[in-house]
Amino acid sequence: MADVREAARLLEKAQRVVVFTGAGISAESGVPTFRDALTGLWERFDAQSLATPQAFQDDPDLVWGWYEWRRHRVSSVHPNPGHLAVAAMRNAVVITQNVDDLHERAGSADTVHLHGSLFMPRCAQCGEAAALPSTTGEPDEGRRVWPPSCVRCAGLVRPGVVWFGEALPEAALEAAARAASDCDVLLTVGTSGMVYPAAEIPRLAARSGAAVIQVNPQPTPLDSVALVNLRGSAARVLPDLVATAWPDQAAEDPAAEPS
Ligand code: BV8
Ligand code: ZN
């Protein structure tokens, strides 16, 4: 509790807050974390080898099937109290590594996606934005699905995510770096902090004088960067943090439970 109060004190007096999230914030909604999203058909693959341009080139229906299965899974679940508490942090800049849309569905409309989105497919050849195929409900163990063809050049449509070895969207990376170097407090939630350059964002904030607060049930390489480490789950810790930092707001906002 002392840590939550310390973190709340830092948040309450902050002018500019950044919330930086990873797969852990969506875990309690039932979205498998990146490392856990390997079941059924993809069990014998490792995420980093599937999430690559090479894998899509070699096996387009295996990779497209994986992303359709993940998109279907995300569309069948809901934001949890962690996402809602982040949305309740009125003027916070939300930066995520997640490719799901749960922050937006919780109310964080201008979420910065560093690694793209499951909901923005495009042509792998000419880059033309493509329509989302109607999800027909993917079998739990998953299946190979041949990607749609581009309406402009008949090339293969690929998921609108950033694969390993690919550059991050420039505008998103710049917005994230700017917000991190300008903020007073950066809250990092549910990330193992091991994938770069995204993992640099909390470190950039700390180097720029911001107080970093980490929410994660497990230790991570960010423990030493954080001023306050809150060992707990996002859906449990974040509503408490918001209610303690902004008790009056908690009163009028159903998302925040009174502490
Ligand atoms: C690039 C989209 C070059 C796709 C993803 C420097 C050093 C070392 C390596 C590199 C380096 N720079 C670049 C690299 C290579 C590589 C990299 O970082 N490799 C790592 C693994 C060593 N980076 C790249 O390839 C990047 N591109 O460098 O391009 C370039 C530059 C210019 C021009 C051309 C090329 C691109 C990286 C992006 C890859 N795409 N996702 C998809 O989703 O399929 S990364 C993907 O994995 C996610 O987006 C996320 O970023 C990452 C997973 O991490 P987390 O989100 O943290 O999730 P994880 O499962 O690891 O952990 C969950 C955490 O939550 C845990 O800590 C757990 O304790 C916690 N938790 C669990 N439950 C809860 C919880 N917390 C709170 N509440 C709970 N309930
Ligand atoms: Zn095309």
Short mmCIF file of C-alpha atoms and ligand atoms in Angstrom, two decimals:
data_model
loop_
_atom_site.label_atom_id
_atom_site.label_comp_id
_atom_site.label_asym_id
_atom_site.label_seq_id
_atom_site.Cartn_x
_atom_site.Cartn_y
_atom_site.Cartn_z
CA MET A 1 0.00 0.00 0.00
CA ALA A 2 2.85 2.44 0.82
CA ASP A 3 4.10 2.02 -2.75
CA VAL A 4 0.66 2.64 -4.21
CA ARG A 5 0.38 5.83 -2.15
CA GLU A 6 3.87 6.91 -3.25
CA ALA A 7 3.01 6.23 -6.89
CA ALA A 8 -0.34 8.02 -6.49
CA ARG A 9 1.41 11.05 -5.00
CA LEU A 10 3.76 11.21 -8.01
CA LEU A 11 0.83 10.84 -10.43
CA GLU A 12 -1.41 13.33 -8.68
CA LYS A 13 1.15 16.13 -8.89
CA ALA A 14 2.32 15.33 -12.41
CA GLN A 15 1.53 17.71 -15.29
CA ARG A 16 2.42 15.31 -18.12
CA VAL A 17 1.87 11.54 -17.75
CA VAL A 18 2.77 8.77 -20.20
CA VAL A 19 1.34 5.26 -19.89
CA PHE A 20 3.46 2.63 -21.72
CA THR A 21 1.89 -0.83 -22.04
CA GLY A 22 2.68 -4.37 -23.15
CA ALA A 23 0.85 -7.66 -23.45
CA GLY A 24 0.37 -7.93 -19.68
CA ILE A 25 -2.34 -5.25 -19.62
CA SER A 26 -4.50 -7.37 -21.95
CA ALA A 27 -3.80 -10.68 -20.19
CA GLU A 28 -6.76 -10.33 -17.81
CA SER A 29 -9.05 -9.74 -20.80
CA GLY A 30 -8.07 -13.18 -22.07
CA VAL A 31 -5.62 -12.03 -24.76
CA PRO A 32 -2.59 -14.36 -24.52
CA THR A 33 0.68 -12.46 -23.90
CA PHE A 34 3.02 -12.51 -26.89
CA ARG A 35 4.92 -15.49 -25.62
CA ASP A 36 1.70 -17.36 -24.73
CA ALA A 37 0.00 -16.78 -28.13
CA LEU A 38 1.46 -20.03 -29.37
CA THR A 39 -1.09 -22.77 -29.01
CA GLY A 40 -2.60 -25.37 -31.36
CA LEU A 41 -1.24 -25.14 -34.91
CA TRP A 42 1.50 -22.70 -33.87
CA GLU A 43 2.58 -24.54 -30.72
CA ARG A 44 5.83 -25.72 -32.26
CA PHE A 45 6.82 -22.25 -33.50
CA ASP A 46 8.38 -19.43 -31.54
CA ALA A 47 6.74 -16.03 -31.77
CA GLN A 48 9.82 -14.29 -33.02
CA SER A 49 10.13 -16.65 -35.99
CA LEU A 50 6.45 -16.38 -36.92
CA ALA A 51 6.34 -12.59 -36.59
CA THR A 52 8.83 -12.03 -39.43
CA PRO A 53 8.64 -11.06 -43.13
CA GLN A 54 10.53 -14.28 -43.92
CA ALA A 55 7.89 -16.47 -42.25
CA PHE A 56 5.14 -14.72 -44.22
CA GLN A 57 7.07 -15.17 -47.46
CA ASP A 58 7.71 -18.88 -46.76
CA ASP A 59 4.33 -19.72 -45.28
CA PRO A 60 1.73 -16.95 -45.92
CA ASP A 61 -1.30 -19.06 -44.95
CA LEU A 62 0.30 -20.22 -41.67
CA VAL A 63 1.18 -16.63 -40.65
CA TRP A 64 -2.09 -15.06 -41.89
CA GLY A 65 -4.00 -17.83 -40.05
CA TRP A 66 -2.13 -16.94 -36.85
CA TYR A 67 -3.07 -13.27 -37.07
CA GLU A 68 -6.68 -14.03 -38.00
CA TRP A 69 -6.88 -16.33 -34.96
CA ARG A 70 -5.42 -13.57 -32.71
CA ARG A 71 -7.76 -10.93 -34.27
CA HIS A 72 -10.75 -13.16 -33.71
CA ARG A 73 -9.66 -13.75 -30.11
CA VAL A 74 -9.30 -9.98 -29.48
CA SER A 75 -12.71 -9.26 -31.05
CA SER A 76 -14.32 -11.80 -28.69
CA VAL A 77 -12.99 -10.27 -25.44
CA HIS A 78 -13.37 -6.90 -23.65
CA PRO A 79 -11.21 -4.22 -22.04
CA ASN A 80 -10.52 -4.96 -18.35
CA PRO A 81 -10.41 -2.58 -15.32
CA GLY A 82 -6.73 -1.94 -16.17
CA HIS A 83 -7.60 -0.49 -19.60
CA LEU A 84 -10.51 1.46 -18.06
CA ALA A 85 -8.28 2.96 -15.35
CA VAL A 86 -5.79 4.08 -18.02
CA ALA A 87 -8.65 5.68 -19.97
CA ALA A 88 -9.65 7.49 -16.75
CA MET A 89 -6.22 9.17 -16.56
CA ARG A 90 -7.55 12.21 -18.34
CA ASN A 91 -4.55 13.80 -20.05
CA ALA A 92 -2.22 10.81 -20.16
CA VAL A 93 -0.49 9.91 -23.44
CA VAL A 94 -1.00 6.17 -24.00
CA ILE A 95 1.76 4.31 -25.90
CA THR A 96 1.40 0.57 -26.50
CA GLN A 97 3.31 -2.33 -27.99
CA ASN A 98 0.05 -4.23 -28.25
CA VAL A 99 -1.62 -4.88 -31.58
CA ASP A 100 -5.09 -5.26 -30.01
CA ASP A 101 -7.68 -2.45 -29.85
CA LEU A 102 -8.58 -2.76 -26.16
CA HIS A 103 -7.18 0.65 -25.17
CA GLU A 104 -9.35 2.33 -27.80
CA ARG A 105 -12.40 0.30 -26.77
CA ALA A 106 -11.80 1.39 -23.16
CA GLY A 107 -11.80 5.05 -24.22
CA SER A 108 -8.13 5.85 -24.94
CA ALA A 109 -8.88 7.05 -28.47
CA ASP A 110 -5.42 8.44 -29.37
CA THR A 111 -3.38 5.40 -28.33
CA VAL A 112 0.05 5.35 -30.07
CA HIS A 113 0.69 1.83 -31.49
CA LEU A 114 4.45 1.23 -31.81
CA HIS A 115 4.00 -2.26 -33.29
CA GLY A 116 0.95 -1.70 -35.46
CA SER A 117 -2.52 -3.20 -35.19
CA LEU A 118 -4.39 -6.41 -36.00
CA PHE A 119 -7.09 -4.23 -37.56
CA MET A 120 -5.08 -2.46 -40.31
CA PRO A 121 -4.13 -5.04 -42.97
CA ARG A 122 -2.34 -3.78 -46.08
CA CYS A 123 -0.88 -5.08 -49.31
CA ALA A 124 2.60 -6.57 -48.80
CA GLN A 125 3.54 -5.45 -52.31
CA CYS A 126 2.13 -1.93 -52.87
CA GLY A 127 1.13 -0.99 -49.31
CA GLU A 128 -2.50 -0.30 -50.24
CA ALA A 129 -4.76 -0.51 -47.18
CA ALA A 130 -6.96 -3.61 -47.35
CA ALA A 131 -10.42 -4.39 -45.97
CA LEU A 132 -10.68 -6.68 -42.93
CA PRO A 133 -12.07 -10.05 -43.98
CA SER A 134 -15.31 -10.90 -42.14
CA THR A 135 -14.21 -13.05 -39.20
CA THR A 136 -15.93 -16.39 -39.52
CA GLY A 137 -14.87 -17.55 -36.06
CA GLU A 138 -11.51 -19.28 -36.00
CA PRO A 139 -11.26 -22.84 -34.61
CA ASP A 140 -9.47 -22.76 -31.23
CA GLU A 141 -6.53 -24.77 -32.44
CA GLY A 142 -6.28 -22.38 -35.41
CA ARG A 143 -5.93 -23.13 -39.11
CA ARG A 144 -4.03 -22.08 -42.17
CA VAL A 145 -5.86 -19.25 -43.96
CA TRP A 146 -4.71 -17.99 -47.35
CA PRO A 147 -4.35 -14.18 -47.25
CA PRO A 148 -6.72 -12.06 -49.38
CA SER A 149 -5.40 -10.39 -52.56
CA CYS A 150 -4.81 -6.68 -52.95
CA VAL A 151 -7.54 -4.89 -54.94
CA ARG A 152 -4.91 -2.67 -56.61
CA CYS A 153 -2.03 -5.00 -57.52
CA ALA A 154 -3.31 -8.49 -56.63
CA GLY A 155 -0.38 -8.85 -54.24
CA LEU A 156 -0.82 -10.69 -50.92
CA VAL A 157 -2.44 -8.76 -48.06
CA ARG A 158 -0.41 -8.87 -44.81
CA PRO A 159 -1.28 -7.97 -41.18
CA GLY A 160 -0.66 -4.27 -40.35
CA VAL A 161 1.79 -5.17 -37.57
CA VAL A 162 5.55 -4.53 -37.22
CA TRP A 163 7.49 -7.76 -37.65
CA PHE A 164 10.93 -8.46 -36.19
CA GLY A 165 13.57 -6.84 -38.40
CA GLU A 166 11.11 -4.23 -39.62
CA ALA A 167 11.25 -0.54 -38.76
CA LEU A 168 8.61 0.90 -36.45
CA PRO A 169 6.16 3.46 -37.90
CA GLU A 170 8.17 6.69 -37.84
CA ALA A 171 5.35 8.96 -36.66
CA ALA A 172 4.48 6.63 -33.75
CA LEU A 173 8.11 6.26 -32.65
CA GLU A 174 8.68 10.01 -32.81
CA ALA A 175 5.48 10.75 -30.86
CA ALA A 176 6.50 8.18 -28.23
CA ALA A 177 10.05 9.55 -27.90
CA ARG A 178 8.74 13.12 -27.65
CA ALA A 179 6.15 12.24 -25.00
CA ALA A 180 8.67 10.18 -23.00
CA SER A 181 11.30 12.93 -22.96
CA ASP A 182 8.69 15.57 -21.95
CA CYS A 183 6.77 13.71 -19.25
CA ASP A 184 6.99 14.02 -15.44
CA VAL A 185 5.78 10.47 -14.80
CA LEU A 186 5.90 7.37 -17.03
CA LEU A 187 3.80 4.38 -15.95
CA THR A 188 5.02 1.14 -17.56
CA VAL A 189 2.45 -1.65 -17.34
CA GLY A 190 2.68 -5.35 -18.27
CA THR A 191 5.79 -5.37 -20.41
CA SER A 192 8.93 -7.49 -20.13
CA GLY A 193 10.87 -4.57 -21.62
CA MET A 194 12.92 -6.80 -23.91
CA VAL A 195 11.88 -5.75 -27.40
CA TYR A 196 13.69 -2.77 -28.96
CA PRO A 197 13.49 0.07 -29.76
CA ALA A 198 10.17 0.13 -27.78
CA ALA A 199 11.95 -0.90 -24.54
CA GLU A 200 14.01 2.27 -24.83
CA ILE A 201 10.94 4.47 -24.13
CA PRO A 202 10.83 4.03 -20.29
CA ARG A 203 14.62 4.44 -20.18
CA LEU A 204 14.42 7.66 -22.23
CA ALA A 205 11.83 9.03 -19.78
CA ALA A 206 14.05 8.20 -16.79
CA ARG A 207 17.08 9.79 -18.48
CA SER A 208 14.95 12.91 -19.09
CA GLY A 209 14.23 13.23 -15.34
CA ALA A 210 10.78 11.60 -15.20
CA ALA A 211 9.68 9.32 -12.36
CA VAL A 212 9.07 5.81 -13.74
CA ILE A 213 6.44 3.61 -12.04
CA GLN A 214 6.26 -0.08 -13.05
CA VAL A 215 3.20 -2.33 -12.68
CA ASN A 216 4.09 -6.00 -13.22
CA PRO A 217 3.58 -9.14 -11.10
CA GLN A 218 7.08 -10.27 -12.12
CA PRO A 219 10.51 -8.63 -11.97
CA THR A 220 11.76 -7.26 -15.34
CA PRO A 221 14.88 -5.46 -16.61
CA LEU A 222 12.90 -2.23 -15.93
CA ASP A 223 12.99 -2.78 -12.13
CA SER A 224 16.20 -0.76 -11.89
CA VAL A 225 14.79 2.04 -14.09
CA ALA A 226 11.62 2.40 -12.00
CA LEU A 227 11.38 4.64 -8.92
CA VAL A 228 8.38 2.61 -7.71
CA ASN A 229 7.72 -1.05 -8.55
CA LEU A 230 4.12 -2.18 -7.97
CA ARG A 231 4.12 -6.02 -7.96
CA GLY A 232 0.62 -6.89 -9.01
CA SER A 233 -1.71 -7.32 -11.96
CA ALA A 234 -2.83 -4.40 -14.09
CA ALA A 235 -6.56 -4.96 -13.51
CA ARG A 236 -6.03 -4.95 -9.75
CA VAL A 237 -3.36 -2.28 -9.25
CA LEU A 238 -4.38 0.40 -11.80
CA PRO A 239 -7.96 1.10 -10.56
CA ASP A 240 -6.52 1.42 -7.04
CA LEU A 241 -3.78 3.74 -8.22
CA VAL A 242 -6.27 6.01 -10.04
CA ALA A 243 -8.66 6.08 -7.08
CA THR A 244 -5.82 6.96 -4.69
CA ALA A 245 -4.30 9.62 -6.96
CA TRP A 246 -7.59 11.26 -7.91
CA PRO A 247 -10.17 10.33 -5.17
CA ASP A 248 -12.67 13.00 -6.27
CA GLN A 249 -12.51 11.81 -9.88
CA ALA A 250 -13.02 8.29 -8.57
CA ALA A 251 -16.34 9.40 -7.09
CA GLU A 252 -17.80 10.41 -10.42
CA ASP A 253 -15.98 7.78 -12.53
CA PRO A 254 -17.39 4.19 -12.28
CA ALA A 255 -14.09 2.79 -13.66
CA ALA A 256 -12.15 3.70 -10.53
CA GLU A 257 -13.01 1.61 -7.44
CA PRO A 258 -12.62 3.50 -4.10
CA SER A 259 -9.45 2.26 -2.29
C1 BV8 B 1 13.98 -3.49 -35.73
C2 BV8 B 1 4.05 -7.06 -33.36
C3 BV8 B 1 15.48 -2.73 -37.38
C4 BV8 B 1 3.87 -8.36 -34.04
C5 BV8 B 1 6.15 -7.14 -32.11
C6 BV8 B 1 18.63 -4.02 -29.58
C7 BV8 B 1 19.02 -5.03 -28.75
C8 BV8 B 1 18.61 -6.35 -29.02
C9 BV8 B 1 17.77 -6.66 -30.12
C10 BV8 B 1 17.39 -5.66 -30.93
C11 BV8 B 1 17.83 -4.35 -30.69
N1 BV8 B 1 17.28 -3.56 -31.63
C12 BV8 B 1 16.53 -4.33 -32.49
C13 BV8 B 1 16.60 -5.62 -32.08
C14 BV8 B 1 15.91 -6.73 -32.71
C15 BV8 B 1 14.44 -6.88 -32.26
C16 BV8 B 1 14.38 -7.14 -30.78
O1 BV8 B 1 14.14 -6.27 -29.98
N2 BV8 B 1 14.60 -8.41 -30.42
C17 BV8 B 1 14.52 -8.79 -28.99
C18 BV8 B 1 13.50 -9.88 -28.82
C19 BV8 B 1 15.83 -9.22 -28.50
N3 BV8 B 1 13.67 -5.68 -32.59
C20 BV8 B 1 13.12 -5.63 -33.85
O2 BV8 B 1 13.25 -6.49 -34.69
C21 BV8 B 1 12.34 -4.36 -34.16
N4 BV8 B 1 12.71 -3.88 -35.46
O3 BV8 B 1 14.84 -3.46 -34.90
O4 BV8 B 1 14.15 -3.13 -37.03
C22 BV8 B 1 15.30 -1.80 -38.47
C23 BV8 B 1 15.49 -0.47 -38.21
C24 BV8 B 1 15.38 0.43 -39.26
C25 BV8 B 1 15.08 -0.05 -40.57
C26 BV8 B 1 14.84 -1.42 -40.77
C27 BV8 B 1 14.92 -2.31 -39.71
C28 BV8 B 1 10.81 -4.67 -34.26
C29 BV8 B 1 10.30 -5.23 -33.00
C30 BV8 B 1 8.75 -5.35 -33.05
C31 BV8 B 1 8.32 -6.77 -33.25
N5 BV8 B 1 6.86 -6.89 -33.20
N6 BV8 B 1 4.78 -7.24 -32.12
C32 BV8 B 1 2.99 -9.31 -33.26
O5 BV8 B 1 2.43 -8.92 -32.22
O6 BV8 B 1 2.85 -10.43 -33.74
S1 BV8 B 1 7.00 -7.34 -30.62
C33 BV8 B 1 5.84 -8.10 -29.54
O7 BV8 B 1 6.63 -8.71 -28.55
C34 BV8 B 1 4.91 -7.19 -28.81
O8 BV8 B 1 4.46 -6.12 -29.59
C35 BV8 B 1 5.78 -6.72 -27.65
O9 BV8 B 1 6.57 -5.63 -28.04
C36 BV8 B 1 6.70 -7.88 -27.44
C37 BV8 B 1 6.23 -8.69 -26.28
O10 BV8 B 1 6.66 -8.04 -25.17
P1 BV8 B 1 5.59 -7.70 -24.00
O11 BV8 B 1 4.45 -6.92 -24.55
O12 BV8 B 1 6.39 -7.11 -22.94
O13 BV8 B 1 4.99 -9.14 -23.62
P2 BV8 B 1 5.72 -10.38 -22.95
O14 BV8 B 1 4.88 -11.54 -23.26
O15 BV8 B 1 7.17 -10.38 -23.27
O16 BV8 B 1 5.66 -10.04 -21.37
C38 BV8 B 1 4.43 -9.81 -20.74
C39 BV8 B 1 4.76 -9.10 -19.43
O17 BV8 B 1 3.52 -8.82 -18.78
C40 BV8 B 1 5.59 -9.95 -18.47
O18 BV8 B 1 6.60 -9.14 -17.88
C41 BV8 B 1 4.59 -10.43 -17.42
O19 BV8 B 1 5.16 -10.55 -16.14
C42 BV8 B 1 3.59 -9.28 -17.44
N7 BV8 B 1 2.22 -9.65 -17.06
C43 BV8 B 1 1.58 -10.83 -17.29
N8 BV8 B 1 0.30 -10.75 -16.81
C44 BV8 B 1 0.13 -9.49 -16.31
C45 BV8 B 1 1.35 -8.77 -16.49
N9 BV8 B 1 1.52 -7.50 -16.11
C46 BV8 B 1 0.43 -6.89 -15.51
N10 BV8 B 1 -0.78 -7.49 -15.33
C47 BV8 B 1 -0.97 -8.77 -15.71
N11 BV8 B 1 -2.15 -9.37 -15.52
ZN ZN B 2 -1.09 -4.08 -53.68
#
